[in-house]
Amino acid sequence: MHDIALIAADRRAFRQAVRLAGPYRLLYAKIKLVWPCNLRCAMCRHWREDTAEPLATAAWLPVLDELAELGCRKLHFSGGEPTLRRDLERLVERATRQGIRVSMTTNATAVTDGRAESLVRAGLRRVNISIDSPDPTLHDRLRGVDGCWSRTVAGFRALRQKLKKGRMRINTVISAANYLSLTALPRWASLLGADALNLIPLDPHTDELQGLNAEQIRDFNATVAPVLAREGIRFGLLADPAQAYPFGCGSHELDESARARYARGYYDRHRCYAPWTHCLIDHAGRVSTCCMTPGKPVLGDLRQESLRTIWTGPAYRRLREHRTPPLLPACRHCDMFLEQNRQLQTLLDGPGWWAPVRRLFLR
């Protein structure tokens, strides 16, 4: 979410923006281009819901231009399943031409050799591919479509042939159903050609699939995480052994994670700085803070006003003025940008105005 090096070099301006509750730079944006999906994942609501009509290509192009004007450096396309959009290459190319680095999360089941080539030629730089187990049967059961594991692997390989080394990551959602199978994940992912693993605790979106309870989290930490850490480091898929422990380690952290509070109390005491650097835009043009809070609240609608008007407008300002953590209830469940927010807090706690002010808020 945050470009820490850029903000550190521009710390005075960032501090000023936080102090005045004004925007800094919209450094990173996510766009949920498509709400529907071609899979039927047990953990997801997208395919279960009817939604508004998506924005047409002609409506997205000026939004991409505005993102560049507002300082966006990274844009991530997701869904639903973004490859269902036939204009995906055109949108990738438009953003790339504006100097924005474009990435995507996909199940890759619709990615052929030709589609992989056209996406990379358009400027796609990085891809996250969703694979929930090296066991094909288990993955297919979790993703709700027979044979989808094989199609995902084929799509992965097609993209691997086109993308540079270091730009393909596997996203794995950890649930009660699959966690024991993950000891085999690093070796298998390395043979497939993955560059990194992203281990994601299950958010409780449905009753169909359960997250790990306290006993299972302790079992994961005792039997699965050590293998993930050792093998993940060995194959260059994890940068730090701590990445193999997404539920934390201490008793407080494990108790919080058993309640799906994966921030483990951080945002009960500290701010999230997403409102100064980030936005989420859904398929219909509704703008929210981040992907943990789609539509909660809606900060603006691109069918009615420009992105710049929304970014500098009163709804965003109210979020930036919010002083009592957490910013929103969903923040307690979010672990996506914990490290970046810690680093930003360190920047703000350095010499200057913010440290004494922050101490007042936390009394």
Coordinates of C-alpha atoms in Angstrom, one line a residue:
M1 CA 0.0 0.0 0.0
H2 CA 2.7 2.5 1.0
D3 CA 5.9 3.4 -0.8
I4 CA 8.0 3.7 2.4
A5 CA 11.2 5.0 0.7
L6 CA 9.3 7.7 -1.1
I7 CA 7.4 8.8 2.0
A8 CA 10.6 8.7 4.1
A9 CA 12.3 11.0 1.6
D10 CA 9.2 13.3 1.7
R11 CA 8.5 13.0 5.4
R12 CA 7.7 16.6 6.1
A13 CA 5.0 16.7 3.5
F14 CA 3.5 13.4 4.8
R15 CA 3.5 14.7 8.3
Q16 CA 1.8 17.9 7.2
A17 CA -0.9 15.9 5.3
V18 CA -1.6 13.8 8.4
R19 CA -1.7 16.9 10.7
L20 CA -4.1 18.7 8.4
A21 CA -6.2 15.6 7.6
G22 CA -5.6 16.3 3.9
P23 CA -4.6 13.9 1.2
Y24 CA -0.9 13.1 0.6
R25 CA -0.5 11.2 -2.7
L26 CA -2.7 8.4 -4.0
L27 CA 0.3 6.1 -4.3
Y28 CA -1.5 2.8 -4.6
A29 CA -4.9 1.9 -5.9
K30 CA -6.8 -1.4 -6.2
I31 CA -9.6 -1.8 -8.8
K32 CA -12.1 -4.6 -8.6
L33 CA -12.7 -4.6 -12.4
V34 CA -15.2 -7.5 -12.2
W35 CA -17.5 -8.6 -9.5
P36 CA -18.5 -12.1 -10.9
C37 CA -16.1 -15.0 -11.1
N38 CA -15.9 -18.2 -13.1
L39 CA -15.2 -20.2 -9.9
R40 CA -17.4 -21.0 -6.9
C41 CA -14.9 -20.5 -4.1
A42 CA -16.2 -21.7 -0.6
M43 CA -14.6 -18.6 1.1
C44 CA -16.0 -16.0 -1.3
R45 CA -19.3 -14.1 -1.7
H46 CA -18.6 -12.6 -5.2
W47 CA -20.2 -15.3 -7.3
R48 CA -23.2 -15.5 -4.9
E49 CA -24.2 -11.9 -5.3
D50 CA -26.0 -9.8 -7.9
T51 CA -24.3 -6.5 -8.5
A52 CA -24.5 -3.2 -10.3
E53 CA -23.5 -2.8 -13.9
P54 CA -19.8 -2.5 -14.4
L55 CA -18.2 0.6 -15.8
A56 CA -17.4 0.5 -19.5
T57 CA -13.9 0.9 -21.0
A58 CA -14.6 4.5 -21.9
A59 CA -15.4 5.3 -18.3
W60 CA -12.2 3.6 -16.9
L61 CA -9.7 5.3 -19.2
P62 CA -10.0 8.8 -17.7
V63 CA -10.0 7.3 -14.2
L64 CA -6.6 5.7 -15.0
D65 CA -5.4 9.1 -16.2
E66 CA -6.6 10.7 -13.0
L67 CA -4.8 8.1 -10.9
A68 CA -1.5 9.1 -12.6
E69 CA -2.2 12.8 -12.0
L70 CA -2.8 12.1 -8.3
G71 CA 0.6 10.4 -8.0
C72 CA -0.3 6.8 -8.3
R73 CA 2.7 4.5 -8.7
K74 CA 1.1 1.1 -8.4
L75 CA -2.3 -0.2 -9.6
H76 CA -3.6 -3.7 -8.8
F77 CA -6.5 -5.2 -10.8
S78 CA -8.6 -7.9 -9.1
G79 CA -12.2 -9.1 -9.0
G80 CA -14.1 -11.3 -9.1
E81 CA -11.9 -12.6 -11.8
P82 CA -10.3 -9.8 -13.8
T83 CA -9.4 -11.8 -16.9
L84 CA -13.2 -12.0 -17.6
R85 CA -12.9 -8.4 -18.9
R86 CA -12.0 -8.5 -22.6
D87 CA -10.6 -4.9 -22.3
L88 CA -8.1 -5.9 -19.6
E89 CA -5.1 -5.4 -21.9
R90 CA -6.3 -2.0 -23.0
L91 CA -6.6 -0.9 -19.4
V92 CA -3.2 -2.3 -18.4
E93 CA -1.7 -0.6 -21.4
R94 CA -3.3 2.8 -20.6
A95 CA -2.1 2.7 -17.0
T96 CA 1.4 1.5 -18.0
R97 CA 1.7 4.3 -20.5
Q98 CA 1.0 6.7 -17.7
G99 CA 4.0 5.4 -15.7
I100 CA 2.0 3.2 -13.3
R101 CA 3.2 -0.3 -12.4
V102 CA 0.3 -2.7 -12.9
S103 CA -0.2 -6.0 -11.1
M104 CA -3.1 -8.4 -10.9
T105 CA -4.6 -11.2 -8.8
T106 CA -6.2 -14.0 -10.8
N107 CA -7.2 -17.6 -10.6
A108 CA -5.5 -18.0 -14.0
T109 CA -8.0 -20.6 -15.2
A110 CA -8.8 -18.4 -18.3
V111 CA -5.2 -17.5 -19.1
T112 CA -4.0 -19.2 -22.3
D113 CA -0.6 -18.8 -23.9
G114 CA -2.0 -16.0 -26.1
R115 CA -3.6 -14.2 -23.2
A116 CA -0.5 -14.3 -21.2
E117 CA 1.5 -12.8 -24.1
S118 CA -1.0 -10.0 -24.7
L119 CA -1.2 -9.1 -21.0
V120 CA 2.5 -8.9 -20.6
R121 CA 3.0 -7.1 -23.9
A122 CA 0.4 -4.5 -22.6
G123 CA 2.6 -3.9 -19.5
L124 CA 1.5 -6.3 -16.8
R125 CA 4.4 -6.5 -14.4
R126 CA 3.4 -8.8 -11.5
V127 CA 0.8 -11.5 -10.9
N128 CA -0.7 -13.1 -7.8
I129 CA -2.2 -16.5 -8.6
S130 CA -4.7 -18.1 -6.1
I131 CA -3.8 -21.7 -5.3
D132 CA -5.1 -23.1 -2.1
S133 CA -3.3 -26.4 -2.0
P134 CA -0.7 -28.5 -3.9
D135 CA -3.4 -31.3 -3.7
P136 CA -5.6 -30.9 -6.9
T137 CA -8.6 -32.5 -5.3
L138 CA -8.6 -30.3 -2.2
H139 CA -8.0 -27.2 -4.3
D140 CA -10.9 -28.0 -6.6
R141 CA -13.2 -28.7 -3.7
L142 CA -12.3 -25.3 -2.1
R143 CA -12.6 -23.5 -5.4
G144 CA -15.9 -25.2 -6.3
V145 CA -15.1 -26.3 -9.9
D146 CA -13.8 -29.7 -10.9
G147 CA -10.6 -29.5 -12.9
C148 CA -9.8 -25.9 -12.0
W149 CA -6.5 -26.8 -10.4
S150 CA -5.2 -28.1 -13.7
R151 CA -6.4 -25.0 -15.5
T152 CA -4.8 -22.7 -12.9
V153 CA -1.5 -24.5 -13.2
A154 CA -1.6 -24.2 -17.0
G155 CA -2.4 -20.5 -16.7
F156 CA 0.5 -20.1 -14.2
R157 CA 2.9 -21.8 -16.6
A158 CA 1.7 -19.6 -19.5
L159 CA 2.4 -16.5 -17.5
R160 CA 5.7 -17.8 -16.2
Q161 CA 7.0 -18.1 -19.7
K162 CA 6.3 -14.4 -20.3
L163 CA 7.0 -12.6 -17.0
K164 CA 10.4 -11.9 -15.6
K165 CA 11.8 -13.7 -12.7
G166 CA 10.7 -12.3 -9.4
R167 CA 7.2 -11.3 -10.5
M168 CA 4.9 -14.3 -9.8
R169 CA 3.5 -15.0 -6.4
I170 CA 1.1 -17.7 -5.1
N171 CA -1.7 -16.5 -2.8
T172 CA -2.8 -19.3 -0.5
V173 CA -5.8 -18.8 1.8
I174 CA -5.3 -20.8 5.0
S175 CA -8.5 -22.5 6.3
A176 CA -9.4 -25.4 8.6
A177 CA -9.8 -27.5 5.4
N178 CA -6.4 -27.1 3.9
Y179 CA -3.8 -26.1 6.5
L180 CA -2.4 -29.6 7.0
S181 CA -1.7 -29.9 3.2
L182 CA 0.5 -26.9 3.2
T183 CA 3.7 -28.6 4.3
A184 CA 4.1 -29.7 0.7
L185 CA 3.5 -26.2 -0.7
P186 CA 7.0 -24.7 -0.9
R187 CA 8.7 -27.5 -2.7
W188 CA 5.7 -27.8 -5.1
A189 CA 5.5 -24.1 -5.7
S190 CA 9.3 -23.9 -6.4
L191 CA 9.0 -26.7 -9.0
L192 CA 6.1 -24.8 -10.6
G193 CA 8.2 -21.7 -10.9
A194 CA 6.8 -19.4 -8.2
D195 CA 8.9 -16.6 -6.9
A196 CA 7.1 -16.0 -3.6
L197 CA 4.3 -17.3 -1.3
N198 CA 1.7 -15.1 0.3
L199 CA 0.0 -17.0 3.2
I200 CA -3.4 -15.4 3.9
P201 CA -5.6 -16.3 7.0
L202 CA -9.2 -16.9 6.0
D203 CA -11.5 -13.9 6.5
P204 CA -15.0 -15.2 7.6
H205 CA -17.1 -14.2 4.6
T206 CA -19.2 -17.3 4.5
D207 CA -20.5 -20.1 6.7
E208 CA -19.3 -22.7 4.2
L209 CA -15.6 -22.6 5.1
Q210 CA -14.2 -22.1 8.6
G211 CA -11.0 -20.5 9.7
L212 CA -8.6 -22.1 12.1
N213 CA -9.8 -22.2 15.7
A214 CA -7.4 -21.7 18.6
E215 CA -6.4 -25.4 18.8
Q216 CA -5.8 -25.6 15.0
I217 CA -3.7 -22.4 15.0
R218 CA -1.5 -23.9 17.7
D219 CA -1.2 -27.1 15.6
F220 CA -0.4 -25.0 12.5
N221 CA 2.4 -23.2 14.4
A222 CA 3.7 -26.5 15.8
T223 CA 3.6 -28.7 12.7
V224 CA 3.1 -26.7 9.5
A225 CA 4.7 -23.3 10.0
P226 CA 8.2 -24.6 10.8
V227 CA 8.2 -26.6 7.6
L228 CA 6.9 -23.6 5.6
A229 CA 9.5 -21.4 7.2
R230 CA 12.4 -23.8 6.5
E231 CA 11.4 -24.8 3.0
G232 CA 10.1 -21.3 2.1
I233 CA 13.5 -19.8 2.9
R234 CA 15.3 -22.7 1.2
F235 CA 13.5 -22.2 -2.1
G236 CA 13.5 -18.4 -1.9
L237 CA 9.8 -18.1 -1.5
L238 CA 9.8 -16.3 1.8
A239 CA 12.1 -13.5 2.8
D240 CA 11.7 -14.0 6.5
P241 CA 10.7 -17.1 8.6
A242 CA 8.1 -14.9 10.3
Q243 CA 6.1 -14.9 7.1
A244 CA 5.3 -18.6 7.8
Y245 CA 3.5 -17.6 11.0
P246 CA 0.6 -15.4 9.8
F247 CA -1.4 -16.0 13.0
G248 CA 1.4 -14.7 15.2
C249 CA 3.3 -16.5 17.9
G250 CA 2.5 -15.1 21.4
S251 CA -0.6 -16.3 23.3
H252 CA -2.3 -12.9 22.8
E253 CA -1.7 -12.9 19.1
L254 CA -3.0 -16.5 18.8
D255 CA -6.1 -15.7 20.8
E256 CA -6.8 -12.6 18.6
S257 CA -6.2 -14.7 15.4
A258 CA -8.6 -17.3 16.6
R259 CA -11.3 -14.5 16.5
A260 CA -10.2 -13.6 13.0
R261 CA -8.6 -10.4 14.4
Y262 CA -5.5 -10.7 12.3
A263 CA -4.2 -7.2 13.1
R264 CA -3.7 -8.7 16.6
G265 CA -4.6 -5.5 18.4
Y266 CA -2.3 -3.2 16.5
Y267 CA -5.2 -1.0 15.1
D268 CA -6.7 -0.7 18.6
R269 CA -3.8 1.5 19.4
H270 CA -2.5 2.9 16.1
R271 CA -3.8 4.4 12.9
C272 CA -3.9 3.0 9.5
Y273 CA -2.6 5.4 6.9
A274 CA -4.5 4.1 4.0
P275 CA -6.7 7.2 3.7
W276 CA -3.6 9.2 2.9
T277 CA -2.1 6.9 0.2
H278 CA -4.6 4.4 -1.0
C279 CA -8.1 3.7 -2.5
L280 CA -10.2 0.8 -3.6
I281 CA -12.5 1.2 -6.6
D282 CA -15.1 -1.4 -7.3
H283 CA -16.4 -2.6 -10.7
A284 CA -19.2 0.0 -10.7
G285 CA -17.0 3.0 -9.8
R286 CA -17.7 3.2 -6.1
V287 CA -14.7 4.3 -4.1
S288 CA -13.8 2.9 -0.6
T289 CA -10.7 3.0 1.6
C290 CA -9.3 -0.5 0.9
C291 CA -10.3 -4.0 0.0
M292 CA -11.1 -4.8 3.7
T293 CA -13.9 -2.2 3.6
P294 CA -15.6 -2.4 0.2
G295 CA -18.5 0.0 0.4
K296 CA -18.1 0.5 4.1
P297 CA -18.3 3.4 3.7
V298 CA -18.6 4.5 0.1
L299 CA -16.5 7.6 -0.2
G300 CA -17.7 8.6 -3.6
D301 CA -19.1 7.4 -6.9
L302 CA -17.1 7.8 -10.2
R303 CA -20.4 7.8 -12.1
Q304 CA -21.2 11.1 -10.5
E305 CA -17.9 12.8 -9.7
S306 CA -14.2 12.7 -10.5
L307 CA -11.7 10.7 -8.6
R308 CA -9.9 13.9 -7.6
T309 CA -13.1 15.4 -6.2
I310 CA -13.6 12.2 -4.1
W311 CA -9.9 12.0 -3.0
T312 CA -9.9 15.6 -1.8
G313 CA -13.6 15.6 -0.6
P314 CA -15.4 15.6 2.7
A315 CA -15.9 11.8 3.1
Y316 CA -12.1 11.1 2.8
R317 CA -11.4 14.1 5.1
R318 CA -13.7 12.6 7.8
L319 CA -11.7 9.4 7.8
R320 CA -8.4 11.3 8.0
E321 CA -9.8 13.4 10.9
H322 CA -10.8 10.2 12.8
R323 CA -8.5 10.1 15.9
T324 CA -9.7 7.1 17.9
P325 CA -8.4 3.8 16.7
P326 CA -9.5 1.6 15.0
L327 CA -10.4 3.6 12.0
L328 CA -13.2 1.1 11.0
P329 CA -14.2 -2.2 12.7
A330 CA -12.8 -4.1 9.8
C331 CA -9.3 -2.8 10.6
R332 CA -9.1 -5.3 13.5
H333 CA -9.3 -8.2 10.9
C334 CA -6.7 -6.8 8.5
D335 CA -3.1 -7.9 8.4
M336 CA -2.2 -6.8 4.9
F337 CA -0.2 -3.6 5.6
L338 CA 0.8 -4.0 9.2
E339 CA 4.5 -3.7 8.6
Q340 CA 4.1 -0.7 6.3
N341 CA 1.9 1.1 8.9
R342 CA 4.4 0.3 11.6
Q343 CA 7.2 1.9 9.5
L344 CA 5.0 5.0 8.8
Q345 CA 4.3 5.3 12.5
T346 CA 8.0 5.3 13.2
L347 CA 8.5 8.1 10.7
L348 CA 5.8 10.1 12.4
D349 CA 7.0 9.4 15.9
G350 CA 10.5 10.8 15.0
P351 CA 11.5 14.3 15.8
G352 CA 8.7 16.7 15.1
W353 CA 5.1 17.6 16.0
W354 CA 3.5 14.2 15.9
A355 CA 5.0 12.3 18.9
P356 CA 3.6 14.5 21.7
V357 CA 0.2 14.7 19.9
R358 CA 0.1 10.9 19.5
R359 CA 0.8 10.5 23.3
L360 CA -2.2 12.6 24.1
F361 CA -4.4 10.4 21.9
L362 CA -3.2 7.2 23.5
R363 CA -3.6 8.2 27.2

